[in-house]
mmCIF file of C-alpha atoms in Angstrom:
data_model
loop_
_atom_site.group_PDB
_atom_site.id
_atom_site.type_symbol
_atom_site.label_atom_id
_atom_site.label_comp_id
_atom_site.label_asym_id
_atom_site.label_seq_id
_atom_site.Cartn_x
_atom_site.Cartn_y
_atom_site.Cartn_z
ATOM 1 C CA UNK B 1 129.298 90.865 129.454
ATOM 2 C CA UNK B 2 126.853 91.840 127.131
ATOM 3 C CA UNK B 3 123.338 91.845 127.113
ATOM 4 C CA UNK B 4 122.982 89.888 124.669
ATOM 5 C CA UNK B 5 125.617 87.382 125.486
ATOM 6 C CA UNK B 6 123.981 87.066 128.754
ATOM 7 C CA UNK B 7 120.877 86.135 127.281
ATOM 8 C CA UNK B 8 121.830 83.957 124.938
ATOM 9 C CA UNK B 9 123.781 82.179 127.414
ATOM 10 C CA UNK B 10 120.123 82.029 129.438
ATOM 11 C CA UNK B 11 118.622 80.612 127.288
ATOM 12 C CA UNK B 12 119.101 76.609 127.976
ATOM 13 C CA UNK B 13 117.979 77.182 131.461
ATOM 14 C CA UNK B 14 114.852 79.385 130.187
ATOM 15 C CA UNK B 15 113.390 77.007 128.391
ATOM 16 C CA UNK B 16 114.339 74.023 131.112
ATOM 17 C CA UNK B 17 112.306 76.176 133.390
ATOM 18 C CA UNK B 18 109.763 76.790 130.899
ATOM 19 C CA UNK B 19 109.549 72.801 130.392
ATOM 20 C CA UNK B 20 109.304 72.352 133.888
ATOM 21 C CA UNK B 21 106.122 74.290 133.898
ATOM 22 C CA UNK B 22 104.507 72.871 130.866
ATOM 23 C CA UNK B 23 105.001 69.302 131.653
ATOM 24 C CA UNK B 24 102.344 69.550 134.677
ATOM 25 C CA UNK B 25 100.078 70.858 131.967
ATOM 26 C CA UNK B 26 100.087 68.665 129.172
ATOM 27 C CA UNK B 27 97.183 66.966 128.182
ATOM 28 C CA UNK B 28 96.828 63.310 126.968
ATOM 29 C CA UNK B 29 96.240 62.988 122.909
ATOM 30 C CA UNK B 30 92.726 62.052 122.627
ATOM 31 C CA UNK B 31 89.704 62.838 120.405
ATOM 32 C CA UNK B 32 89.072 65.472 123.409
ATOM 33 C CA UNK B 33 92.532 67.357 123.244
ATOM 34 C CA UNK B 34 92.445 67.606 119.350
ATOM 35 C CA UNK B 35 89.865 70.130 119.663
ATOM 36 C CA UNK B 36 91.959 71.749 122.268
ATOM 37 C CA UNK B 37 94.850 71.804 121.009
ATOM 38 C CA UNK B 38 96.035 74.326 117.872
ATOM 39 C CA UNK B 39 98.843 75.873 116.448
ATOM 40 C CA UNK B 40 97.924 78.635 118.220
ATOM 41 C CA UNK B 41 97.777 76.766 121.973
ATOM 42 C CA UNK B 42 101.597 75.334 120.901
ATOM 43 C CA UNK B 43 102.821 78.633 120.050
ATOM 44 C CA UNK B 44 101.946 79.994 123.396
ATOM 45 C CA UNK B 45 104.009 77.171 124.811
ATOM 46 C CA UNK B 46 107.001 78.096 123.442
ATOM 47 C CA UNK B 47 106.680 82.093 124.055
ATOM 48 C CA UNK B 48 105.132 81.703 126.964
ATOM 49 C CA UNK B 49 109.078 82.369 129.094
ATOM 50 C CA UNK B 50 110.374 86.096 128.384
ATOM 51 C CA UNK B 51 113.746 85.434 129.701
ATOM 52 C CA UNK B 52 115.611 84.964 126.625
ATOM 53 C CA UNK B 53 114.421 88.451 124.101
ATOM 54 C CA UNK B 54 114.525 92.123 125.349
ATOM 55 C CA UNK B 55 111.732 93.461 126.772
ATOM 56 C CA UNK B 56 108.640 94.416 125.089
ATOM 57 C CA UNK B 57 107.907 97.581 124.310
ATOM 58 C CA UNK B 58 105.368 99.747 125.581
ATOM 59 C CA UNK B 59 103.856 102.730 124.126
ATOM 60 C CA UNK B 60 100.211 104.310 124.207
ATOM 61 C CA UNK B 61 97.072 103.911 121.941
ATOM 62 C CA UNK B 62 98.265 103.909 118.295
ATOM 63 C CA UNK B 63 96.517 105.935 115.449
ATOM 64 C CA UNK B 64 93.977 103.953 113.446
ATOM 65 C CA UNK B 65 95.136 100.959 111.414
ATOM 66 C CA UNK B 66 95.905 101.179 107.316
ATOM 67 C CA UNK B 67 93.544 99.106 105.294
ATOM 68 C CA UNK B 68 94.787 96.459 104.359
ATOM 69 C CA UNK B 69 92.656 95.908 101.056
ATOM 70 C CA UNK B 70 94.423 98.451 99.520
ATOM 71 C CA UNK B 71 97.054 97.731 97.408
ATOM 72 C CA UNK B 72 99.921 100.366 98.164
ATOM 73 C CA UNK B 73 102.026 101.906 94.950
ATOM 74 C CA UNK B 74 104.895 99.993 95.024
ATOM 75 C CA UNK B 75 108.149 102.812 95.124
ATOM 76 C CA UNK B 76 106.722 102.867 98.768
ATOM 77 C CA UNK B 77 106.830 99.445 99.112
ATOM 78 C CA UNK B 78 110.026 98.932 98.962
ATOM 79 C CA UNK B 79 111.014 102.188 100.653
ATOM 80 C CA UNK B 80 109.580 101.156 103.216
ATOM 81 C CA UNK B 81 111.582 97.379 103.068
ATOM 82 C CA UNK B 82 114.312 99.135 102.625
ATOM 83 C CA UNK B 83 113.550 101.956 105.868
ATOM 84 C CA UNK B 84 112.537 98.780 108.089
ATOM 85 C CA UNK B 85 115.583 97.085 107.577
ATOM 86 C CA UNK B 86 117.874 100.299 108.374
ATOM 87 C CA UNK B 87 118.923 100.382 104.674
ATOM 88 C CA UNK B 88 119.252 103.345 102.613
ATOM 89 C CA UNK B 89 115.477 104.612 100.620
ATOM 90 C CA UNK B 90 115.932 105.282 97.283
ATOM 91 C CA UNK B 91 116.875 109.388 96.592
ATOM 92 C CA UNK B 92 113.209 110.547 95.730
ATOM 93 C CA UNK B 93 111.438 108.643 98.793
ATOM 94 C CA UNK B 94 109.372 110.843 100.848
ATOM 95 C CA UNK B 95 111.487 108.741 103.139
ATOM 96 C CA UNK B 96 114.442 110.221 103.006
ATOM 97 C CA UNK B 97 113.989 112.678 105.995
ATOM 98 C CA UNK B 98 112.659 109.838 108.251
ATOM 99 C CA UNK B 99 116.152 108.526 107.019
ATOM 100 C CA UNK B 100 118.075 111.245 107.853
ATOM 101 C CA UNK B 101 117.252 111.495 111.633
ATOM 102 C CA UNK B 102 119.545 110.822 114.088
ATOM 103 C CA UNK B 103 117.281 107.614 115.606
ATOM 104 C CA UNK B 104 117.356 105.862 111.968
ATOM 105 C CA UNK B 105 120.449 106.654 111.199
ATOM 106 C CA UNK B 106 121.835 105.311 115.003
ATOM 107 C CA UNK B 107 119.120 102.166 114.097
ATOM 108 C CA UNK B 108 120.879 101.836 110.390
ATOM 109 C CA UNK B 109 124.131 101.077 112.176
ATOM 110 C CA UNK B 110 122.983 98.983 114.671
ATOM 111 C CA UNK B 111 121.022 96.737 111.931
ATOM 112 C CA UNK B 112 124.195 96.727 109.946
ATOM 113 C CA UNK B 113 126.174 95.056 112.707
ATOM 114 C CA UNK B 114 123.465 92.341 113.188
ATOM 115 C CA UNK B 115 123.257 91.164 109.535
ATOM 116 C CA UNK B 116 127.163 91.565 109.295
ATOM 117 C CA UNK B 117 127.239 88.928 112.365
ATOM 118 C CA UNK B 118 124.315 87.025 110.419
ATOM 119 C CA UNK B 119 125.595 87.374 106.849
ATOM 120 C CA UNK B 120 129.101 85.576 108.985
ATOM 121 C CA UNK B 121 127.349 83.169 110.929
ATOM 122 C CA UNK B 122 124.621 81.844 108.912
ATOM 123 C CA UNK B 123 123.810 83.252 105.822
ATOM 124 C CA UNK B 124 127.022 82.747 104.265
ATOM 125 C CA UNK B 125 127.645 79.284 105.517
ATOM 126 C CA UNK B 126 124.397 78.238 104.970
ATOM 127 C CA UNK B 127 124.212 79.607 100.734
ATOM 128 C CA UNK B 128 127.706 77.300 100.253
ATOM 129 C CA UNK B 129 126.322 74.631 102.207
ATOM 130 C CA UNK B 130 122.977 74.898 100.079
ATOM 131 C CA UNK B 131 125.113 74.995 96.737
ATOM 132 C CA UNK B 132 126.948 71.847 97.198
ATOM 133 C CA UNK B 133 124.264 69.882 99.410
ATOM 134 C CA UNK B 134 120.750 71.017 97.553
ATOM 135 C CA UNK B 135 122.361 71.721 93.763
ATOM 136 C CA UNK B 136 120.170 68.657 92.513
ATOM 137 C CA UNK B 137 116.972 70.170 94.772
ATOM 138 C CA UNK B 138 117.544 73.808 93.231
ATOM 139 C CA UNK B 139 117.034 72.101 89.859
ATOM 140 C CA UNK B 140 114.128 70.512 90.554
ATOM 141 C CA UNK B 141 112.487 72.950 93.169
ATOM 142 C CA UNK B 142 109.999 75.704 91.240
ATOM 143 C CA UNK B 143 107.686 75.813 94.437
ATOM 144 C CA UNK B 144 108.510 75.652 97.985
ATOM 145 C CA UNK B 145 106.042 75.287 100.373
ATOM 146 C CA UNK B 146 107.281 76.362 104.112
ATOM 147 C CA UNK B 147 104.473 75.932 106.447
ATOM 148 C CA UNK B 148 104.762 76.935 110.349
ATOM 149 C CA UNK B 149 106.904 79.378 108.768
ATOM 150 C CA UNK B 150 105.607 82.471 110.519
ATOM 151 C CA UNK B 151 107.093 85.390 107.809
ATOM 152 C CA UNK B 152 110.391 83.544 107.565
ATOM 153 C CA UNK B 153 110.746 84.794 103.912
ATOM 154 C CA UNK B 154 114.623 85.277 105.275
ATOM 155 C CA UNK B 155 115.527 81.429 105.292
ATOM 156 C CA UNK B 156 113.873 80.051 102.652
ATOM 157 C CA UNK B 157 115.242 82.040 100.216
ATOM 158 C CA UNK B 158 118.522 81.297 101.421
ATOM 159 C CA UNK B 159 117.977 77.827 100.934
ATOM 160 C CA UNK B 160 116.081 78.038 98.114
ATOM 161 C CA UNK B 161 117.377 80.826 96.044
ATOM 162 C CA UNK B 162 117.184 79.556 92.529
ATOM 163 C CA UNK B 163 113.024 78.423 93.346
ATOM 164 C CA UNK B 164 110.716 81.096 91.694
ATOM 165 C CA UNK B 165 107.576 80.690 94.629
ATOM 166 C CA UNK B 166 107.213 80.544 97.810
ATOM 167 C CA UNK B 167 104.126 79.909 99.849
ATOM 168 C CA UNK B 168 104.397 80.646 103.595
ATOM 169 C CA UNK B 169 102.060 79.508 106.186
ATOM 170 C CA UNK B 170 101.504 80.527 109.831
ATOM 171 C CA UNK B 171 99.147 82.045 113.069
ATOM 172 C CA UNK B 172 100.435 85.120 112.085
ATOM 173 C CA UNK B 173 97.400 87.651 110.585
ATOM 174 C CA UNK B 174 98.502 88.938 106.977
ATOM 175 C CA UNK B 175 99.684 92.886 108.151
ATOM 176 C CA UNK B 176 100.106 95.758 105.373
ATOM 177 C CA UNK B 177 102.153 98.000 104.505
ATOM 178 C CA UNK B 178 103.203 100.107 107.431
ATOM 179 C CA UNK B 179 101.309 104.038 106.964
ATOM 180 C CA UNK B 180 103.787 106.731 107.051
ATOM 181 C CA UNK B 181 102.677 107.372 111.101
ATOM 182 C CA UNK B 182 103.836 104.090 112.368
ATOM 183 C CA UNK B 183 107.246 104.935 110.595
ATOM 184 C CA UNK B 184 107.238 107.992 112.312
ATOM 185 C CA UNK B 185 106.207 106.797 115.951
ATOM 186 C CA UNK B 186 109.620 106.601 117.889
ATOM 187 C CA UNK B 187 108.774 103.213 119.329
ATOM 188 C CA UNK B 188 109.772 101.407 115.495
ATOM 189 C CA UNK B 189 113.237 100.901 116.213
ATOM 190 C CA UNK B 190 113.224 99.278 119.224
ATOM 191 C CA UNK B 191 109.927 97.020 118.196
ATOM 192 C CA UNK B 192 111.649 96.052 114.632
ATOM 193 C CA UNK B 193 114.902 95.583 116.185
ATOM 194 C CA UNK B 194 113.243 93.337 119.076
ATOM 195 C CA UNK B 195 111.374 91.404 116.662
ATOM 196 C CA UNK B 196 114.091 90.238 114.315
ATOM 197 C CA UNK B 197 116.286 89.933 118.131
ATOM 198 C CA UNK B 198 115.452 85.626 118.013
ATOM 199 C CA UNK B 199 115.171 84.925 114.750
ATOM 200 C CA UNK B 200 118.907 86.712 114.045
ATOM 201 C CA UNK B 201 120.201 85.048 117.197
ATOM 202 C CA UNK B 202 118.599 81.766 116.986
ATOM 203 C CA UNK B 203 117.338 81.021 113.672
ATOM 204 C CA UNK B 204 114.047 80.798 114.703
ATOM 205 C CA UNK B 205 110.849 83.600 116.234
ATOM 206 C CA UNK B 206 109.340 83.740 119.345
ATOM 207 C CA UNK B 207 105.671 84.412 117.551
ATOM 208 C CA UNK B 208 103.576 85.958 120.393
ATOM 209 C CA UNK B 209 106.664 88.099 121.361
ATOM 210 C CA UNK B 210 106.736 89.483 118.392
ATOM 211 C CA UNK B 211 103.348 90.409 117.807
ATOM 212 C CA UNK B 212 103.591 92.570 121.022
ATOM 213 C CA UNK B 213 106.252 94.036 119.635
ATOM 214 C CA UNK B 214 105.072 94.929 116.344
ATOM 215 C CA UNK B 215 101.483 95.588 117.558
ATOM 216 C CA UNK B 216 103.001 98.626 119.350
ATOM 217 C CA UNK B 217 103.588 100.426 116.503
ATOM 218 C CA UNK B 218 101.084 98.813 114.507
ATOM 219 C CA UNK B 219 102.736 96.879 112.514
ATOM 220 C CA UNK B 220 99.735 94.451 112.198
ATOM 221 C CA UNK B 221 101.111 91.483 110.991
ATOM 222 C CA UNK B 222 103.770 89.287 109.036
ATOM 223 C CA UNK B 223 103.904 91.146 105.787
ATOM 224 C CA UNK B 224 106.348 94.705 107.482
ATOM 225 C CA UNK B 225 109.159 91.396 108.055
ATOM 226 C CA UNK B 226 108.671 89.961 104.810
ATOM 227 C CA UNK B 227 109.175 92.990 103.113
ATOM 228 C CA UNK B 228 112.737 93.176 105.536
ATOM 229 C CA UNK B 229 113.430 90.396 104.769
ATOM 230 C CA UNK B 230 112.834 90.592 101.150
ATOM 231 C CA UNK B 231 115.012 93.758 101.176
ATOM 232 C CA UNK B 232 117.780 92.333 102.653
ATOM 233 C CA UNK B 233 118.231 89.587 100.893
ATOM 234 C CA UNK B 234 118.944 91.684 97.857
ATOM 235 C CA UNK B 235 115.178 91.687 96.363
ATOM 236 C CA UNK B 236 113.405 93.983 95.116
ATOM 237 C CA UNK B 237 109.520 94.341 95.626
ATOM 238 C CA UNK B 238 107.697 94.743 92.232
ATOM 239 C CA UNK B 239 104.507 94.623 93.209
ATOM 240 C CA UNK B 240 102.163 93.661 96.652
ATOM 241 C CA UNK B 241 98.564 92.458 96.371
ATOM 242 C CA UNK B 242 96.442 91.670 98.932
ATOM 243 C CA UNK B 243 94.405 88.033 97.921
ATOM 244 C CA UNK B 244 92.300 84.815 99.659
ATOM 245 C CA UNK B 245 91.782 81.637 98.584
ATOM 246 C CA UNK B 246 87.839 80.851 98.565
ATOM 247 C CA UNK B 247 86.606 78.110 100.413
ATOM 248 C CA UNK B 248 88.027 75.425 97.457
ATOM 249 C CA UNK B 249 91.448 76.951 97.734
ATOM 250 C CA UNK B 250 91.768 79.102 94.682
ATOM 251 C CA UNK B 251 93.652 82.034 94.614
ATOM 252 C CA UNK B 252 91.288 85.628 94.323
ATOM 253 C CA UNK B 253 91.888 88.930 94.957
ATOM 254 C CA UNK B 254 90.841 90.126 98.855
ATOM 255 C CA UNK B 255 87.741 92.224 98.674
ATOM 256 C CA UNK B 256 87.818 95.532 98.503
ATOM 257 C CA UNK B 257 85.217 96.891 100.228
ATOM 258 C CA UNK B 258 85.591 96.031 103.811
ATOM 259 C CA UNK B 259 82.188 96.935 104.928
ATOM 260 C CA UNK B 260 81.156 93.207 103.414
ATOM 261 C CA UNK B 261 81.026 90.155 106.232
ATOM 262 C CA UNK B 262 83.944 88.433 104.986
ATOM 263 C CA UNK B 263 83.460 84.874 103.760
ATOM 264 C CA UNK B 264 83.483 82.680 106.731
ATOM 265 C CA UNK B 265 85.852 79.713 105.011
ATOM 266 C CA UNK B 266 88.075 82.207 103.317
ATOM 267 C CA UNK B 267 91.868 82.240 103.934
ATOM 268 C CA UNK B 268 93.384 86.003 103.618
ATOM 269 C CA UNK B 269 96.595 85.897 102.221
ATOM 270 C CA UNK B 270 99.345 88.222 100.471
ATOM 271 C CA UNK B 271 101.101 88.429 97.452
ATOM 272 C CA UNK B 272 104.351 89.810 96.888
ATOM 273 C CA UNK B 273 106.193 89.641 93.751
ATOM 274 C CA UNK B 274 110.067 90.362 93.935
ATOM 275 C CA UNK B 275 112.682 90.956 90.954
ATOM 276 C CA UNK B 276 115.261 88.639 92.869
ATOM 277 C CA UNK B 277 119.319 89.888 93.100
ATOM 278 C CA UNK B 278 119.901 87.851 89.493
ATOM 279 C CA UNK B 279 117.183 89.993 88.465
ATOM 280 C CA UNK B 280 114.574 86.473 87.856
ATOM 281 C CA UNK B 281 111.501 87.142 88.563
ATOM 282 C CA UNK B 282 109.815 85.371 92.076
ATOM 283 C CA UNK B 283 105.865 85.322 93.902
ATOM 284 C CA UNK B 284 105.972 84.805 97.397
ATOM 285 C CA UNK B 285 102.537 83.721 99.346
ATOM 286 C CA UNK B 286 101.595 84.426 102.895
ATOM 287 C CA UNK B 287 98.268 82.763 103.969
ATOM 288 C CA UNK B 288 97.294 82.983 107.844
ATOM 289 C CA UNK B 289 96.257 79.503 108.664
ATOM 290 C CA UNK B 290 96.077 77.539 111.472
ATOM 291 C CA UNK B 291 97.131 74.203 110.003
ATOM 292 C CA UNK B 292 95.582 71.560 112.284
ATOM 293 C CA UNK B 293 93.231 68.877 111.481
ATOM 294 C CA UNK B 294 90.495 70.491 113.539
ATOM 295 C CA UNK B 295 90.791 73.866 112.005
ATOM 296 C CA UNK B 296 91.344 72.292 108.269
ATOM 297 C CA UNK B 297 88.314 70.212 108.746
ATOM 298 C CA UNK B 298 86.013 73.571 109.051
ATOM 299 C CA UNK B 299 88.642 75.471 106.545
ATOM 300 C CA UNK B 300 90.068 73.351 103.363
ATOM 301 C CA UNK B 301 91.552 76.098 101.354
ATOM 302 C CA UNK B 302 94.985 75.496 102.367
ATOM 303 C CA UNK B 303 95.485 72.026 101.990
ATOM 304 C CA UNK B 304 93.674 72.600 98.544
ATOM 305 C CA UNK B 305 95.847 75.443 97.216
ATOM 306 C CA UNK B 306 98.940 73.319 98.134
ATOM 307 C CA UNK B 307 97.225 70.148 96.471
ATOM 308 C CA UNK B 308 96.950 72.216 93.388
ATOM 309 C CA UNK B 309 100.693 73.754 93.295
ATOM 310 C CA UNK B 310 102.083 71.113 91.013
ATOM 311 C CA UNK B 311 105.200 68.183 92.625
ATOM 312 C CA UNK B 312 106.795 70.816 95.886
ATOM 313 C CA UNK B 313 109.636 70.865 97.813
ATOM 314 C CA UNK B 314 108.691 71.286 101.268
ATOM 315 C CA UNK B 315 111.065 72.871 104.278
ATOM 316 C CA UNK B 316 110.372 72.960 107.682
ATOM 317 C CA UNK B 317 112.075 74.205 110.498
ATOM 318 C CA UNK B 318 111.519 75.573 114.064
ATOM 319 C CA UNK B 319 107.903 73.699 113.516
ATOM 320 C CA UNK B 320 107.471 73.032 117.294
ATOM 321 C CA UNK B 321 106.659 69.060 116.198
ATOM 322 C CA UNK B 322 103.857 69.768 115.354
ATOM 323 C CA UNK B 323 103.854 66.968 112.406
ATOM 324 C CA UNK B 324 104.159 64.546 114.973
ATOM 325 C CA UNK B 325 101.171 64.695 116.525
ATOM 326 C CA UNK B 326 98.313 62.588 115.395
ATOM 327 C CA UNK B 327 95.652 65.911 114.989
ATOM 328 C CA UNK B 328 98.239 67.579 112.344
ATOM 329 C CA UNK B 329 97.433 64.543 110.065
ATOM 330 C CA UNK B 330 96.259 66.542 107.131
ATOM 331 C CA UNK B 331 99.016 68.586 106.438
ATOM 332 C CA UNK B 332 101.473 65.848 107.295
ATOM 333 C CA UNK B 333 99.663 63.887 104.689
ATOM 334 C CA UNK B 334 99.561 66.160 101.734
ATOM 335 C CA UNK B 335 103.252 67.264 102.699
ATOM 336 C CA UNK B 336 104.700 63.281 102.201
ATOM 337 C CA UNK B 337 102.120 62.444 98.748
ATOM 338 C CA UNK B 338 102.921 65.882 97.314
ATOM 339 C CA UNK B 339 106.559 66.816 97.670
ATOM 340 C CA UNK B 340 109.419 65.762 95.591
ATOM 341 C CA UNK B 341 112.501 66.735 98.654
ATOM 342 C CA UNK B 342 111.686 67.382 101.961
ATOM 343 C CA UNK B 343 114.271 69.555 103.736
ATOM 344 C CA UNK B 344 113.578 69.705 107.633
ATOM 345 C CA UNK B 345 114.828 69.703 110.837
ATOM 346 C CA UNK B 346 113.780 67.208 114.063
ATOM 347 C CA UNK B 347 110.830 69.276 114.521
ATOM 348 C CA UNK B 348 109.230 68.248 110.912
ATOM 349 C CA UNK B 349 107.558 65.152 109.996
ATOM 350 C CA UNK B 350 109.187 62.227 112.148
ATOM 351 C CA UNK B 351 110.636 59.576 110.923
ATOM 352 C CA UNK B 352 107.694 57.070 111.424
ATOM 353 C CA UNK B 353 105.732 58.653 109.234
ATOM 354 C CA UNK B 354 107.962 57.860 105.820
ATOM 355 C CA UNK B 355 106.920 55.375 104.121
ATOM 356 C CA UNK B 356 109.913 52.483 104.186
ATOM 357 C CA UNK B 357 111.938 52.178 100.793
ATOM 358 C CA UNK B 358 109.975 55.116 99.054
ATOM 359 C CA UNK B 359 112.454 57.907 100.297
ATOM 360 C CA UNK B 360 116.322 58.445 100.246
ATOM 361 C CA UNK B 361 117.658 60.431 103.146
ATOM 362 C CA UNK B 362 121.177 62.608 103.774
ATOM 363 C CA UNK B 363 121.626 63.731 107.462
ATOM 364 C CA UNK B 364 123.295 66.374 108.387
ATOM 365 C CA UNK B 365 125.105 67.492 111.685
ATOM 366 C CA UNK B 366 124.233 66.377 114.813
ATOM 367 C CA UNK B 367 120.563 64.564 116.566
ATOM 368 C CA UNK B 368 121.084 64.024 120.540
ATOM 369 C CA UNK B 369 117.126 65.389 122.057
ATOM 370 C CA UNK B 370 115.197 67.738 121.537
ATOM 371 C CA UNK B 371 115.058 70.551 124.092
ATOM 372 C CA UNK B 372 113.303 69.548 127.118
ATOM 373 C CA UNK B 373 110.205 71.712 125.815
ATOM 374 C CA UNK B 374 109.380 68.806 123.368
ATOM 375 C CA UNK B 375 111.479 66.086 124.977
ATOM 376 C CA UNK B 376 108.714 63.592 124.429
ATOM 377 C CA UNK B 377 109.290 64.117 120.549
ATOM 378 C CA UNK B 378 112.817 62.178 120.951
ATOM 379 C CA UNK B 379 113.162 59.558 117.523
ATOM 380 C CA UNK B 380 115.264 56.817 118.309
ATOM 381 C CA UNK B 381 114.998 56.108 114.784
ATOM 382 C CA UNK B 382 117.212 59.317 114.029
ATOM 383 C CA UNK B 383 119.816 58.306 117.183
ATOM 384 C CA UNK B 384 119.988 55.189 115.212
ATOM 385 C CA UNK B 385 120.590 56.824 111.629
ATOM 386 C CA UNK B 386 122.923 59.539 113.111
ATOM 387 C CA UNK B 387 125.265 56.114 114.476
ATOM 388 C CA UNK B 388 125.538 54.032 111.166
ATOM 389 C CA UNK B 389 128.686 54.189 110.876
ATOM 390 C CA UNK B 390 128.560 53.174 106.595
ATOM 391 C CA UNK B 391 126.597 55.774 106.064
ATOM 392 C CA UNK B 392 127.984 58.884 108.085
ATOM 393 C CA UNK B 393 126.219 62.005 108.312
ATOM 394 C CA UNK B 394 127.710 64.784 106.888
ATOM 395 C CA UNK B 395 128.465 68.040 108.803
ATOM 396 C CA UNK B 396 126.435 71.205 108.984
ATOM 397 C CA UNK B 397 128.274 74.107 109.212
ATOM 398 C CA UNK B 398 125.734 76.729 110.779
ATOM 399 C CA UNK B 399 123.104 76.017 113.423
ATOM 400 C CA UNK B 400 119.275 75.955 112.448
ATOM 401 C CA UNK B 401 116.142 75.193 114.838
ATOM 402 C CA UNK B 402 115.839 74.917 118.432
ATOM 403 C CA UNK B 403 119.141 73.390 118.937
ATOM 404 C CA UNK B 404 120.442 76.362 117.724
ATOM 405 C CA UNK B 405 124.277 75.653 117.897
ATOM 406 C CA UNK B 406 126.021 74.872 114.789
ATOM 407 C CA UNK B 407 127.445 71.781 117.463
ATOM 408 C CA UNK B 408 123.843 70.475 118.089
ATOM 409 C CA UNK B 409 121.280 71.390 114.839
ATOM 410 C CA UNK B 410 120.411 68.912 112.360
ATOM 411 C CA UNK B 411 119.040 68.586 109.017
ATOM 412 C CA UNK B 412 117.419 65.891 107.460
ATOM 413 C CA UNK B 413 117.089 66.225 103.365
ATOM 414 C CA UNK B 414 114.080 63.165 101.777
ATOM 415 C CA UNK B 415 114.964 62.311 98.075
ATOM 416 C CA UNK B 416 111.162 60.615 96.872
ATOM 417 C CA UNK B 417 112.402 57.512 94.870
ATOM 418 C CA UNK B 418 108.644 56.387 93.836
ATOM 419 C CA UNK B 419 106.308 58.497 92.022
ATOM 420 C CA UNK B 420 104.126 61.698 93.418
ATOM 421 C CA UNK B 421 100.482 60.591 94.686
ATOM 422 C CA UNK B 422 97.764 61.521 92.728
#
């Protein structure tokens, strides 16, 4: 039996063990815990089990990190994206010599196998499903908001390939386009492979493990994986620009002078301009932000930016059930007030928060119970909906979310029936 097969079979047991350990430390949701539990603490809980993924890469001290605030050469950025994804850089790239090494050739071959498998089990099925079930959504979704996303451009683009703007938010630092020294690091390929392993096998990132793997080779945030996903989904990088949100949520260039004291209320981000597989332009934003009420009370910029984007389609997947909780009220309310459509698994917004009569729901796949780590987030309302014999749930031909097996996964499409809130 291969290591990955064994790991796949051990994942439910690992999560069960994690749940048993975490239950003893669960805090009552009080005003005190509101200030203690954030996106970061929830990510720590999810990532504290190690048995389901390859061992983290260890390395010696690395050279200084590149200056994130310097906009990269566009051709270089595209070639780096290809190189990281195991795809051949352009003919005139100075990375061609690195791509000729036996180490990269073996890495590229392994990546092709992994992506071929993912394409067969996920991408092809997701694309076909979305083209049928989300056709009207696609026609009215120029902007996609993906909270709690991390660097997951892969899934949001697969679900919404015709959208023009994607706004991703997560805890991971923004990061920078990898420097040549990072690409020459012999630890790079196992680090990238380990970071992609969970998303290609289970459809979600193990956030902290990913951060350890990438930092070991000086890949310093979400951007390198976003670039890789852009290349692997047939997009071409046209430009990358370091940006930030000011205190009012206005988008601006990140300051070029790194000696200046940063604005404590600014939110760091990056803008990635793409040319899609169909030749159409796309813009991807990623902002490093904690969306808990406690953090948003101090830094309102993330949601102020979202509120001014116009009507949204919101996508939520593997979101650790944060919007089920009382202290993620602000982001939940923004999503419900500003979205025409919401596509989510059961870790998104709990059914009790949807205004009755304001939404139409389409259910897909199977809903039983959350994994043991999130057992308290079970929703009887969803069980009743999935057992409705008059309006039976539709099939979901791929796995997604924490219940990652196809036979256990679910998605819900909520369509707004009343006008958007002002």
